[in-house]
Amino acid sequence: MEPDVLLSVRDLRIAFDGVEAVRGVSFDVRPREVLAVVGESGAGKSLTARALLGMVPAGATTGGTIRPDLSDRRGRRIALVPQDALSALSPVHPVGDQLAAAVRSVARVSRKEARARAVAALERVGIPDAARKARAYPHEYSGGMRQRAVIAMATVNEPDIVVADEPTTALDEEHRDQVLRVLGERREAVGAALVLVTHDMDVVREHADRMLVMYAGRLTELGPADEVLARPRAPYTAGLLASLPEHAPRRRRLPALPGTPPAPGALPPGCAFAPRCSLAADACHATEPEPQQVAGRLVACHRWADTPDLLQEAYRASS
Amino acid sequence: MPLLDVRDLVVRYGTVTAVDRVSFSLEAGETLALNGPSGCGKSSTALAVLQLRRPDGGEVHFEGQELTSLTDRELRPLRPRMQPVFQDPYGSLNPRHRIRDAVAEPLRVQGRRPTPGEVAELLDRVGLDPSYGDRRPHELSGGQCQRAGIARALASGPRLLVLDEPVSALDPSVRAGVLNLLADLQDDLGLGYLFICHDRAVVRHFADRVVEMREGRVISGWRRP
C-alpha cells in the first residue's frame, strides 16, 4: 500500500545569527504530486526546499521536524536540481562519467551498466545523440543542455522526491516544458514527487498539483494549484497574481503591490504583509495569523473572508 | 520618418554570426520588443543599435541619421539621445557612487553641471523620493535600483531607450510598478523603446511591435492593430 505522505514538515525554522528566515512552516509532500513553492526573493522558499534534503547553509540553526530524515539518502531517495547548472557539474570530467559515478555511488552495478544508465538518463531529458554527448565536457554543452544534464544527474538513481530549485530560470520556454515533462514522468512511473521552487506562474499553472505560497518566511496559502490560481484567498496571493502582466489588458496599469517584501530581521509587528496590504486592520498589525483551514486549503490571514477577487476584476475590465 | 530604422544588421563574433541581416523600425512613442531564447542575438542587436559594439554590416538610421558610417567623435553628440537600461540593476550602477552622482553622470559627461534640483526632479520622475540621492546602490531594493537606472537614462533627454531585460531580475510585485513607470514615461515624453525581453507575457502586455528572433535571424513579427 502506498503511504499518503512521502515527507512531513512540521514547524520548520531556519535562522542565521538568531534572525529567522524561515519561521515555522508545516506541509506534507505527497506521492505523485508536483508541489510548487512560490514567493518572492527572501520569502524562504529555496531555504525550505533545500532543508528537505538536509542542505541548509553553514552557520544556520534549524528547528522543527522533517520526517523521514532523508538527508543521508541524498542522491538516492531524494535529489536536488539546483538553479545554477554550471556549478552543479564538474568542469574537468565528461558528463557521462559524472552520471555513471553517481549511479555507482548508490548501486552495485558494472561500469558498463552504470554507463548505460547514464546515457539513458541523458536521452530521457532530450539530449540528442546522448551516447556521443556523454563523452563531452560540460563546457561543450549549451546552457539549456547543461541544465538538462543536471536534471539527468538528479533523476539517474530514480529518487522518490526531486527538489528543483528554480530549474527553469535559465531555460527558454521550449526547453522548459520538456524538462518539466521529464520530471513529471518520474511520478507516473514510480509515484515520485516533485517539489518545484519557482516564481513562474505559467509553470505553476501548467505543471503543479498544489501550490505553497510563502511570504517573509511563513506559509501564506497552501492548496490545489488550480483553485488557488483561480481564486486566491490570501491578499498577498491575490496581489501577486493580479500584478502579473498575463492578467492585464494591454498597457492598462498593472495593479502593483506597494512597497517591497521585508528583510528577515526587519519584520513589522503582526502580519508581515500588513504594511503592503490594503485590507490590513488592527488585528493584522497586532498578531501574526496562523494558517487555518479555509475552502479546502490553508490560509494564514485575519482578513481572508474579505480578500477581493482581484483577478475577476482584472478580467472584467479587459472584456 | 521612423525614430529608429535598422536594415540588414549583421554582428559577427569570429566565425559565429550572432545577428544575421536583422531589420525592423520603430516610431517615437512606440515599443518594439525583441523576443527570443537566450543566445538568439537580441542583446547583440541592442549593442549594435547603440553602436556600443560596431556592427559588421547593415545600417542603423536614428532620427534620420545613419550611424554605422559615423566616427566615434561624430557619434558623441548623438549618444545622449539614445540611452541603455540594463538587466542587473546593481551591476549597472557603480557601487561606490551615491545615487545622485550616478543619475547626474550622463550630464557631466556632456560637460554640464547638474543642479541638485535637476537630480531631485529626475528621481521624482521615476517615483523615488529625492532623499534616495544620498544613498548607495546596495542601500536600495532591486526595484528602486532599476528606477535609479531609468532616471540616469532619462538625464540626458533621450528620444530612444534601449531596455535590455529591464524587469527580468525583479520580483513580480515590484516588476509591475517598474512596467507602469515605463508606460507612464513613454506616454509623457513620447519615448521610443527598444525592449529586449524573453518573457512573452511581459511582451504581450507591453509591446506595440514584436520581432521574434532565433539563432540570429528574425523568424516572425507582429504589430498590434
Coordinates of C-alpha atoms in Angstrom, one line a residue:
Chain A
M1 CA 0.0 0.0 0.0
E2 CA 1.2 3.4 -0.8
P3 CA 1.7 5.8 2.0
D4 CA -0.2 9.1 1.5
V5 CA 2.7 11.2 2.7
L6 CA 6.3 10.9 1.4
L7 CA 7.7 13.7 3.6
S8 CA 6.2 15.6 6.5
V9 CA 7.5 19.0 7.5
R10 CA 6.4 20.5 10.9
D11 CA 7.2 23.9 12.2
L12 CA 10.4 24.2 10.2
R13 CA 12.5 27.1 11.3
I14 CA 15.8 28.2 9.8
A15 CA 17.8 31.1 11.5
F16 CA 21.0 32.9 10.8
D17 CA 22.6 34.7 13.8
G18 CA 19.3 34.5 15.6
V19 CA 17.4 36.0 12.7
E20 CA 14.7 33.6 11.4
A21 CA 14.5 33.4 7.6
V22 CA 12.0 30.5 7.7
R23 CA 9.6 31.0 10.6
G24 CA 7.5 27.9 11.4
V25 CA 6.4 26.2 8.1
S26 CA 4.4 23.0 8.0
F27 CA 3.4 21.0 5.0
D28 CA 3.4 17.4 3.5
V29 CA 4.9 16.2 0.3
R30 CA 2.5 13.5 -1.2
P31 CA 3.3 10.8 -3.7
R32 CA 2.8 11.6 -7.3
E33 CA 2.4 15.3 -6.8
V34 CA 4.0 18.3 -8.2
L35 CA 4.2 20.8 -5.3
A36 CA 5.1 24.3 -6.4
V37 CA 6.7 26.6 -3.8
V38 CA 6.2 30.2 -4.8
G39 CA 7.1 33.5 -3.3
E40 CA 9.4 36.5 -3.9
S41 CA 13.1 36.8 -3.1
G42 CA 13.7 36.5 0.7
A43 CA 10.4 34.5 1.2
G44 CA 12.4 31.5 2.3
K45 CA 11.3 29.2 -0.5
S46 CA 14.7 28.0 -1.5
L47 CA 15.8 27.5 2.1
T48 CA 12.7 25.5 2.8
A49 CA 13.2 23.3 -0.3
R50 CA 16.8 22.7 0.5
A51 CA 16.0 21.8 4.1
L52 CA 14.1 18.8 2.7
L53 CA 17.4 17.4 1.7
G54 CA 19.1 18.4 4.9
M55 CA 21.0 21.0 2.9
V56 CA 20.9 24.1 5.0
P57 CA 23.7 26.6 4.6
A58 CA 26.6 26.5 7.1
G59 CA 26.0 28.6 10.1
A60 CA 22.2 28.2 10.0
T61 CA 20.4 26.8 13.0
T62 CA 17.3 24.8 12.3
G63 CA 14.2 23.9 14.3
G64 CA 11.1 21.7 13.8
T65 CA 11.0 18.3 12.2
I66 CA 11.2 16.7 8.7
R67 CA 10.1 13.1 8.7
P68 CA 11.5 10.8 7.5
D69 CA 15.0 12.2 7.5
L70 CA 16.3 11.6 4.1
S71 CA 19.5 13.7 4.4
D72 CA 21.7 10.6 4.4
R73 CA 19.9 9.2 1.4
R74 CA 20.5 12.2 -0.8
G75 CA 21.0 11.3 -4.4
R76 CA 19.1 8.1 -3.9
R77 CA 15.7 8.7 -2.2
I78 CA 15.7 12.5 -2.7
A79 CA 17.7 14.6 -5.2
L80 CA 18.2 18.3 -5.9
V81 CA 18.1 20.1 -9.2
P82 CA 20.0 23.3 -8.4
Q83 CA 19.4 26.6 -10.0
D84 CA 22.9 27.1 -11.3
A85 CA 23.6 24.3 -13.7
L86 CA 27.2 25.3 -14.3
S87 CA 28.3 24.9 -10.7
A88 CA 26.5 21.5 -10.4
L89 CA 28.8 19.8 -12.9
S90 CA 32.5 19.2 -12.6
P91 CA 34.2 21.1 -15.5
V92 CA 37.1 18.5 -15.7
H93 CA 35.1 15.3 -16.2
P94 CA 32.9 14.2 -19.1
V95 CA 29.2 14.5 -18.3
G96 CA 28.6 10.8 -18.8
D97 CA 31.4 9.8 -16.4
Q98 CA 29.8 12.1 -13.7
L99 CA 26.5 10.4 -14.2
A100 CA 28.0 6.9 -14.1
A101 CA 29.8 7.8 -10.9
A102 CA 26.5 8.9 -9.4
V103 CA 25.0 5.6 -10.3
R104 CA 27.9 3.6 -8.9
S105 CA 27.8 5.6 -5.7
V106 CA 24.5 4.1 -4.7
A107 CA 24.2 0.9 -6.7
R108 CA 26.5 -2.1 -7.1
V109 CA 26.5 -2.3 -10.9
S110 CA 29.1 -2.8 -13.5
R111 CA 30.8 0.1 -15.2
K112 CA 29.1 -0.9 -18.4
E113 CA 25.6 -0.9 -16.7
A114 CA 26.3 2.5 -15.0
R115 CA 27.4 3.9 -18.4
A116 CA 24.2 2.6 -20.0
R117 CA 22.0 4.2 -17.2
A118 CA 23.9 7.4 -17.7
V119 CA 23.2 7.5 -21.4
A120 CA 19.6 6.5 -20.8
A121 CA 19.2 9.4 -18.3
L122 CA 20.6 11.9 -20.9
E123 CA 18.3 10.5 -23.5
R124 CA 15.3 11.0 -21.2
V125 CA 16.0 14.7 -20.8
G126 CA 16.2 15.1 -24.6
I127 CA 19.9 15.3 -25.2
P128 CA 20.3 14.5 -28.9
D129 CA 22.9 11.8 -29.7
A130 CA 23.3 11.0 -26.0
A131 CA 25.9 8.3 -26.3
R132 CA 28.3 10.7 -28.0
K133 CA 27.3 13.6 -25.9
A134 CA 28.0 11.6 -22.7
R135 CA 31.7 11.8 -23.7
A136 CA 31.6 15.6 -23.9
Y137 CA 32.6 18.0 -21.1
P138 CA 30.1 20.5 -19.6
H139 CA 31.6 23.4 -21.5
E140 CA 30.8 21.7 -24.7
Y141 CA 27.1 21.8 -23.8
S142 CA 24.8 24.8 -24.4
G143 CA 23.3 26.4 -21.4
G144 CA 19.9 24.7 -21.9
M145 CA 21.6 21.3 -22.4
R146 CA 23.7 21.7 -19.3
Q147 CA 20.6 22.4 -17.3
R148 CA 19.0 19.2 -18.7
A149 CA 22.2 17.2 -17.9
V150 CA 21.8 18.4 -14.3
I151 CA 18.3 17.1 -14.3
A152 CA 19.6 13.8 -15.7
M153 CA 22.0 13.7 -12.8
A154 CA 19.3 14.2 -10.3
T155 CA 17.0 11.5 -11.7
V156 CA 19.6 8.9 -12.7
N157 CA 19.0 7.0 -9.5
E158 CA 15.3 7.2 -9.6
P159 CA 14.6 9.1 -6.4
D160 CA 11.2 9.3 -4.6
I161 CA 11.4 13.1 -4.4
V162 CA 13.1 15.5 -6.7
V163 CA 13.5 19.1 -5.4
A164 CA 14.0 21.5 -8.2
D165 CA 15.2 25.0 -7.2
E166 CA 14.1 27.4 -10.0
P167 CA 15.1 24.8 -12.6
T168 CA 13.6 26.9 -15.4
T169 CA 15.0 30.3 -14.9
A170 CA 18.0 29.5 -17.2
L171 CA 15.8 27.8 -19.7
D172 CA 13.8 29.2 -22.5
E173 CA 10.2 28.2 -22.9
E174 CA 10.7 25.4 -25.4
H175 CA 13.2 23.5 -23.2
R176 CA 11.3 24.4 -20.0
D177 CA 8.3 22.2 -20.9
Q178 CA 10.4 19.3 -22.0
V179 CA 12.4 19.4 -18.7
L180 CA 9.2 19.5 -16.6
R181 CA 7.8 16.7 -18.7
V182 CA 10.8 14.5 -17.8
L183 CA 10.5 15.4 -14.1
G184 CA 6.8 14.7 -14.4
E185 CA 7.3 11.3 -16.0
R186 CA 9.1 10.1 -12.9
R187 CA 6.0 10.4 -10.8
E188 CA 3.8 8.5 -13.3
A189 CA 6.4 5.7 -13.3
V190 CA 7.3 5.3 -9.6
G191 CA 5.0 7.6 -7.6
A192 CA 7.8 10.1 -7.2
A193 CA 7.0 13.7 -6.1
L194 CA 8.4 16.9 -7.5
V195 CA 8.9 19.9 -5.3
L196 CA 9.3 22.8 -7.6
V197 CA 10.6 26.2 -6.4
T198 CA 9.6 28.8 -8.9
H199 CA 8.3 32.3 -9.4
D200 CA 7.0 31.4 -12.9
M201 CA 3.2 31.2 -12.6
D202 CA 2.9 29.7 -16.1
V203 CA 4.9 26.8 -14.8
V204 CA 2.7 26.5 -11.8
R205 CA -0.5 26.7 -13.9
E206 CA 0.7 24.0 -16.3
H207 CA 2.5 21.6 -14.1
A208 CA 1.7 21.9 -10.4
D209 CA -0.9 19.9 -8.4
R210 CA -0.7 22.0 -5.2
M211 CA 1.0 25.3 -4.5
L212 CA 2.6 26.6 -1.3
V213 CA 2.7 30.4 -1.3
M214 CA 5.4 31.8 1.1
Y215 CA 5.9 35.4 2.3
A216 CA 8.6 36.6 4.7
G217 CA 9.4 33.0 5.9
R218 CA 5.9 31.9 6.5
L219 CA 3.2 29.9 4.8
T220 CA 0.6 32.3 3.4
E221 CA -1.5 29.9 1.4
L222 CA -1.4 26.2 0.5
G223 CA -3.9 24.4 -1.6
P224 CA -4.8 22.9 -5.0
A225 CA -2.9 25.0 -7.6
D226 CA -5.8 25.5 -10.0
E227 CA -8.1 26.6 -7.1
V228 CA -5.5 29.0 -5.6
L229 CA -4.7 30.5 -9.0
A230 CA -8.4 30.9 -9.9
R231 CA -9.5 32.4 -6.5
P232 CA -6.7 33.3 -4.1
R233 CA -7.8 33.7 -0.5
A234 CA -4.8 35.5 1.0
P235 CA -4.5 39.1 0.0
Y236 CA -0.8 38.6 -0.8
T237 CA -1.5 35.7 -3.2
A238 CA -4.3 37.8 -4.8
G239 CA -2.0 40.9 -5.2
L240 CA 0.9 38.8 -6.5
L241 CA -1.3 37.1 -9.2
A242 CA -3.0 40.3 -10.1
S243 CA 0.3 42.1 -10.7
L244 CA 1.3 39.6 -13.4
P245 CA 1.1 41.0 -16.9
E246 CA -0.8 38.0 -18.3
H247 CA -3.9 39.1 -16.5
A248 CA -3.9 42.7 -17.6
P249 CA -5.2 44.2 -20.7
R250 CA -2.6 45.9 -22.9
R251 CA -1.0 48.9 -21.3
R252 CA -3.6 49.3 -18.7
R253 CA -1.7 50.0 -15.5
L254 CA -0.8 46.8 -13.7
P255 CA -2.1 46.6 -10.1
A256 CA 1.4 46.7 -8.4
L257 CA 1.7 46.0 -4.7
P258 CA 3.1 49.0 -2.9
G259 CA 6.4 48.6 -1.1
T260 CA 8.8 45.7 -1.1
P261 CA 8.9 42.4 0.9
P262 CA 10.5 42.9 4.4
A263 CA 14.0 41.7 5.1
P264 CA 14.4 39.0 7.7
G265 CA 15.2 40.7 11.0
A266 CA 13.3 43.8 9.9
L267 CA 9.8 42.4 10.2
P268 CA 6.9 44.6 11.1
P269 CA 4.8 43.6 14.1
G270 CA 1.9 41.3 13.4
C271 CA 1.4 40.0 9.9
A272 CA 4.5 40.6 7.8
F273 CA 2.4 41.5 4.8
A274 CA 0.2 44.1 6.7
P275 CA 2.2 47.2 5.7
R276 CA 1.6 46.4 2.0
C277 CA -2.0 45.1 2.4
S278 CA -5.0 47.2 1.5
L279 CA -7.2 45.1 3.9
A280 CA -4.9 45.4 6.9
A281 CA -6.9 46.0 10.1
D282 CA -5.8 46.5 13.8
A283 CA -5.6 42.7 14.3
C284 CA -3.2 42.4 11.4
H285 CA -0.7 44.9 12.9
A286 CA -1.0 43.2 16.3
T287 CA -0.8 39.4 15.8
E288 CA 0.7 37.2 13.1
P289 CA -2.1 35.0 11.7
E290 CA -1.8 31.2 11.9
P291 CA -2.7 29.0 9.0
Q292 CA -6.3 27.9 9.1
Q293 CA -8.5 25.6 7.0
V294 CA -10.4 27.7 4.6
A295 CA -12.3 26.5 1.5
G296 CA -10.2 23.3 1.1
R297 CA -6.9 24.9 1.7
L298 CA -4.7 26.6 4.3
V299 CA -4.7 30.3 4.6
A300 CA -2.8 32.4 7.1
C301 CA -4.7 35.7 7.1
H302 CA -7.0 37.5 9.5
R303 CA -8.9 39.1 6.6
W304 CA -9.2 36.1 4.3
A305 CA -13.0 36.4 4.1
D306 CA -12.7 39.9 2.6
T307 CA -10.0 39.2 0.1
P308 CA -11.3 40.7 -3.1
D309 CA -11.5 38.7 -6.3
L310 CA -8.8 40.9 -8.0
L311 CA -8.4 38.5 -10.9
Q312 CA -12.1 38.7 -11.6
E313 CA -11.9 42.4 -11.6
A314 CA -8.9 42.5 -13.9
Y315 CA -10.7 40.1 -16.4
R316 CA -13.9 42.2 -16.2
A317 CA -12.0 45.3 -17.0
S318 CA -10.4 43.7 -20.0
S319 CA -13.6 42.3 -21.5
Chain B
M1 CA 10.3 59.1 -40.7
P2 CA 10.7 56.3 -38.1
L3 CA 12.7 57.1 -34.9
L4 CA 14.9 54.1 -35.5
D5 CA 15.3 52.1 -38.7
V6 CA 17.5 49.1 -38.7
R7 CA 18.3 47.5 -42.0
D8 CA 20.1 44.1 -42.6
L9 CA 22.1 44.4 -39.4
V10 CA 24.9 41.9 -39.1
V11 CA 27.1 41.2 -36.0
R12 CA 29.8 38.5 -36.0
Y13 CA 32.0 37.2 -33.3
G14 CA 34.8 35.4 -35.0
T15 CA 33.2 32.9 -37.3
V16 CA 29.8 33.0 -35.5
T17 CA 27.2 35.2 -37.0
A18 CA 25.2 36.4 -33.9
V19 CA 22.9 38.7 -35.8
D20 CA 22.1 37.8 -39.3
R21 CA 20.5 40.5 -41.5
V22 CA 18.0 41.8 -39.0
S23 CA 15.7 44.6 -40.0
F24 CA 13.0 46.5 -38.1
S25 CA 11.8 50.0 -37.5
L26 CA 10.4 51.9 -34.5
E27 CA 8.3 55.1 -34.3
A28 CA 8.6 57.6 -31.5
G29 CA 6.2 56.8 -28.6
E30 CA 6.2 53.1 -29.6
T31 CA 7.6 49.9 -28.0
L32 CA 9.3 47.3 -30.2
A33 CA 10.1 44.1 -28.4
L34 CA 12.9 41.8 -29.4
N35 CA 11.9 38.4 -28.1
G36 CA 13.6 35.0 -28.2
P37 CA 15.5 32.5 -26.2
S38 CA 19.0 33.1 -24.7
G39 CA 21.6 33.2 -27.4
C40 CA 19.2 34.3 -30.2
G41 CA 21.1 37.6 -30.8
K42 CA 18.7 40.0 -29.2
S43 CA 21.3 41.6 -26.9
S44 CA 23.9 41.7 -29.6
T45 CA 21.3 43.6 -31.7
A46 CA 20.8 46.1 -28.9
L47 CA 24.5 46.8 -28.5
A48 CA 24.9 47.2 -32.3
V49 CA 21.9 49.6 -32.4
L50 CA 23.6 51.7 -29.7
Q51 CA 26.9 51.4 -31.6
L52 CA 28.5 50.2 -28.4
R53 CA 29.5 47.2 -30.5
R54 CA 30.0 48.3 -34.1
P55 CA 28.0 46.1 -36.4
D56 CA 29.7 44.1 -39.2
G57 CA 27.1 45.0 -41.8
G58 CA 23.8 46.8 -42.4
E59 CA 22.6 50.3 -41.5
V60 CA 21.2 51.9 -38.4
H61 CA 19.2 55.1 -39.0
F62 CA 18.4 57.1 -35.9
E63 CA 16.3 60.2 -36.2
G64 CA 17.2 60.1 -39.9
Q65 CA 20.9 59.9 -39.4
E66 CA 22.9 56.8 -40.5
L67 CA 25.1 55.8 -37.5
T68 CA 27.3 53.0 -38.8
S69 CA 29.3 55.3 -41.1
L70 CA 29.9 57.9 -38.3
T71 CA 33.2 58.1 -36.4
D72 CA 33.1 57.8 -32.6
R73 CA 33.6 61.5 -32.4
E74 CA 30.7 62.1 -34.8
L75 CA 28.5 59.8 -32.7
R76 CA 29.2 61.6 -29.4
P77 CA 26.6 64.3 -29.8
L78 CA 24.0 61.7 -30.7
R79 CA 24.6 59.4 -27.7
P80 CA 22.6 61.5 -25.2
R81 CA 19.6 60.9 -27.4
M82 CA 19.8 57.1 -27.2
Q83 CA 20.3 55.5 -23.8
P84 CA 20.6 52.0 -22.5
V85 CA 19.0 50.5 -19.4
F86 CA 20.4 47.1 -18.3
Q87 CA 19.1 44.0 -16.6
D88 CA 21.1 43.9 -13.5
P89 CA 20.1 47.0 -11.5
Y90 CA 23.0 46.7 -9.1
G91 CA 25.7 45.8 -11.7
S92 CA 24.8 48.8 -13.8
L93 CA 25.4 51.3 -11.1
N94 CA 28.8 52.0 -9.6
P95 CA 28.6 50.6 -6.0
R96 CA 30.8 53.4 -4.6
H97 CA 28.8 56.3 -6.1
R98 CA 25.8 57.8 -4.5
I99 CA 22.6 57.6 -6.5
R100 CA 22.6 61.3 -7.1
D101 CA 26.0 61.1 -8.7
A102 CA 25.1 58.1 -10.8
V103 CA 22.0 59.8 -12.1
A104 CA 23.9 63.0 -12.9
E105 CA 26.8 61.3 -14.6
P106 CA 25.4 61.5 -18.2
L107 CA 25.0 65.2 -17.8
R108 CA 28.6 65.6 -16.5
V109 CA 29.8 63.6 -19.5
Q110 CA 28.2 66.3 -21.7
G111 CA 30.2 68.9 -19.7
R112 CA 27.2 70.2 -17.8
R113 CA 26.9 70.7 -14.0
P114 CA 23.5 69.5 -13.0
T115 CA 21.8 71.3 -10.1
P116 CA 20.5 69.4 -7.1
G117 CA 17.1 70.4 -8.2
E118 CA 17.6 68.7 -11.6
V119 CA 18.6 65.5 -10.0
A120 CA 15.8 65.6 -7.5
E121 CA 13.3 66.1 -10.4
L122 CA 14.7 63.1 -12.2
L123 CA 14.4 60.9 -9.1
D124 CA 10.9 62.2 -8.5
R125 CA 10.0 61.4 -12.1
V126 CA 10.8 57.7 -11.6
G127 CA 9.0 57.5 -8.3
L128 CA 12.0 57.8 -5.9
D129 CA 12.0 60.2 -3.0
P130 CA 14.8 62.7 -3.6
S131 CA 16.3 61.6 -0.3
Y132 CA 17.4 58.4 -2.1
G133 CA 20.0 60.5 -3.9
D134 CA 22.2 60.3 -0.8
R135 CA 22.2 56.5 -0.7
R136 CA 24.4 54.0 -2.5
P137 CA 23.1 51.2 -4.7
H138 CA 23.3 48.4 -2.0
E139 CA 21.0 50.5 0.2
L140 CA 18.2 50.3 -2.4
S141 CA 16.0 47.4 -3.3
G142 CA 16.2 45.9 -6.8
G143 CA 13.2 47.8 -8.0
Q144 CA 14.4 51.1 -6.5
C145 CA 17.8 50.5 -8.1
Q146 CA 16.2 49.9 -11.5
R147 CA 14.3 53.1 -11.1
A148 CA 17.6 54.9 -10.5
G149 CA 19.0 53.3 -13.6
I150 CA 16.0 54.6 -15.6
A151 CA 16.5 58.1 -14.0
R152 CA 20.1 58.1 -15.2
A153 CA 19.0 57.1 -18.7
L154 CA 16.5 60.0 -18.8
A155 CA 19.0 62.6 -17.6
S156 CA 20.4 63.4 -21.0
G157 CA 17.0 63.9 -22.6
P158 CA 16.9 60.8 -24.8
R159 CA 14.4 60.0 -27.6
L160 CA 15.2 56.3 -27.6
L161 CA 15.7 53.9 -24.6
V162 CA 17.2 50.5 -25.3
L163 CA 16.0 48.4 -22.4
D164 CA 17.8 45.1 -22.1
E165 CA 15.7 42.8 -19.9
P166 CA 14.8 45.7 -17.6
V167 CA 12.4 43.8 -15.4
S168 CA 13.8 40.2 -15.6
A169 CA 15.7 40.4 -12.3
L170 CA 12.7 41.9 -10.4
D171 CA 10.2 40.1 -8.3
P172 CA 6.7 40.1 -9.8
S173 CA 5.1 42.5 -7.4
V174 CA 7.9 45.0 -7.9
R175 CA 8.1 44.4 -11.7
A176 CA 4.5 45.6 -12.1
G177 CA 5.5 49.0 -10.7
V178 CA 8.5 49.4 -13.0
L179 CA 6.4 48.4 -16.1
N180 CA 3.8 51.0 -15.0
L181 CA 6.6 53.6 -14.7
L182 CA 8.0 52.8 -18.2
A183 CA 4.5 53.1 -19.7
D184 CA 3.9 56.5 -18.0
L185 CA 7.3 57.9 -19.1
Q186 CA 6.5 56.8 -22.7
D187 CA 3.1 58.5 -22.6
D188 CA 4.5 61.7 -21.1
L189 CA 7.7 62.0 -23.1
G190 CA 6.9 60.2 -26.3
L191 CA 10.0 57.9 -25.9
G192 CA 10.7 55.1 -28.3
Y193 CA 11.5 51.8 -26.5
L194 CA 13.6 49.0 -28.0
F195 CA 12.6 46.4 -25.4
I196 CA 14.6 43.2 -25.1
C197 CA 12.7 40.6 -23.2
H198 CA 12.4 36.9 -23.1
D199 CA 9.2 36.8 -21.1
R200 CA 6.3 36.5 -23.5
A201 CA 3.6 37.6 -21.0
V202 CA 5.5 40.9 -20.5
V203 CA 6.0 41.3 -24.2
R204 CA 2.3 40.7 -24.9
H205 CA 1.3 43.2 -22.3
F206 CA 3.8 45.9 -23.1
A207 CA 4.9 45.9 -26.8
D208 CA 3.3 47.6 -29.9
R209 CA 5.5 45.6 -32.2
V210 CA 7.3 42.3 -31.6
V211 CA 10.3 40.9 -33.5
E212 CA 10.9 37.2 -32.7
M213 CA 14.5 36.0 -33.1
R214 CA 16.1 32.6 -33.3
E215 CA 19.8 31.9 -33.9
G216 CA 20.4 35.5 -35.1
R217 CA 17.5 35.7 -37.5
V218 CA 14.1 37.3 -37.4
I219 CA 11.6 34.4 -37.6
S220 CA 8.4 36.4 -37.3
G221 CA 7.0 39.7 -36.2
W222 CA 3.7 41.1 -35.4
R223 CA 2.3 44.5 -34.8
R224 CA -0.6 45.5 -32.5
P225 CA -3.5 46.5 -34.7

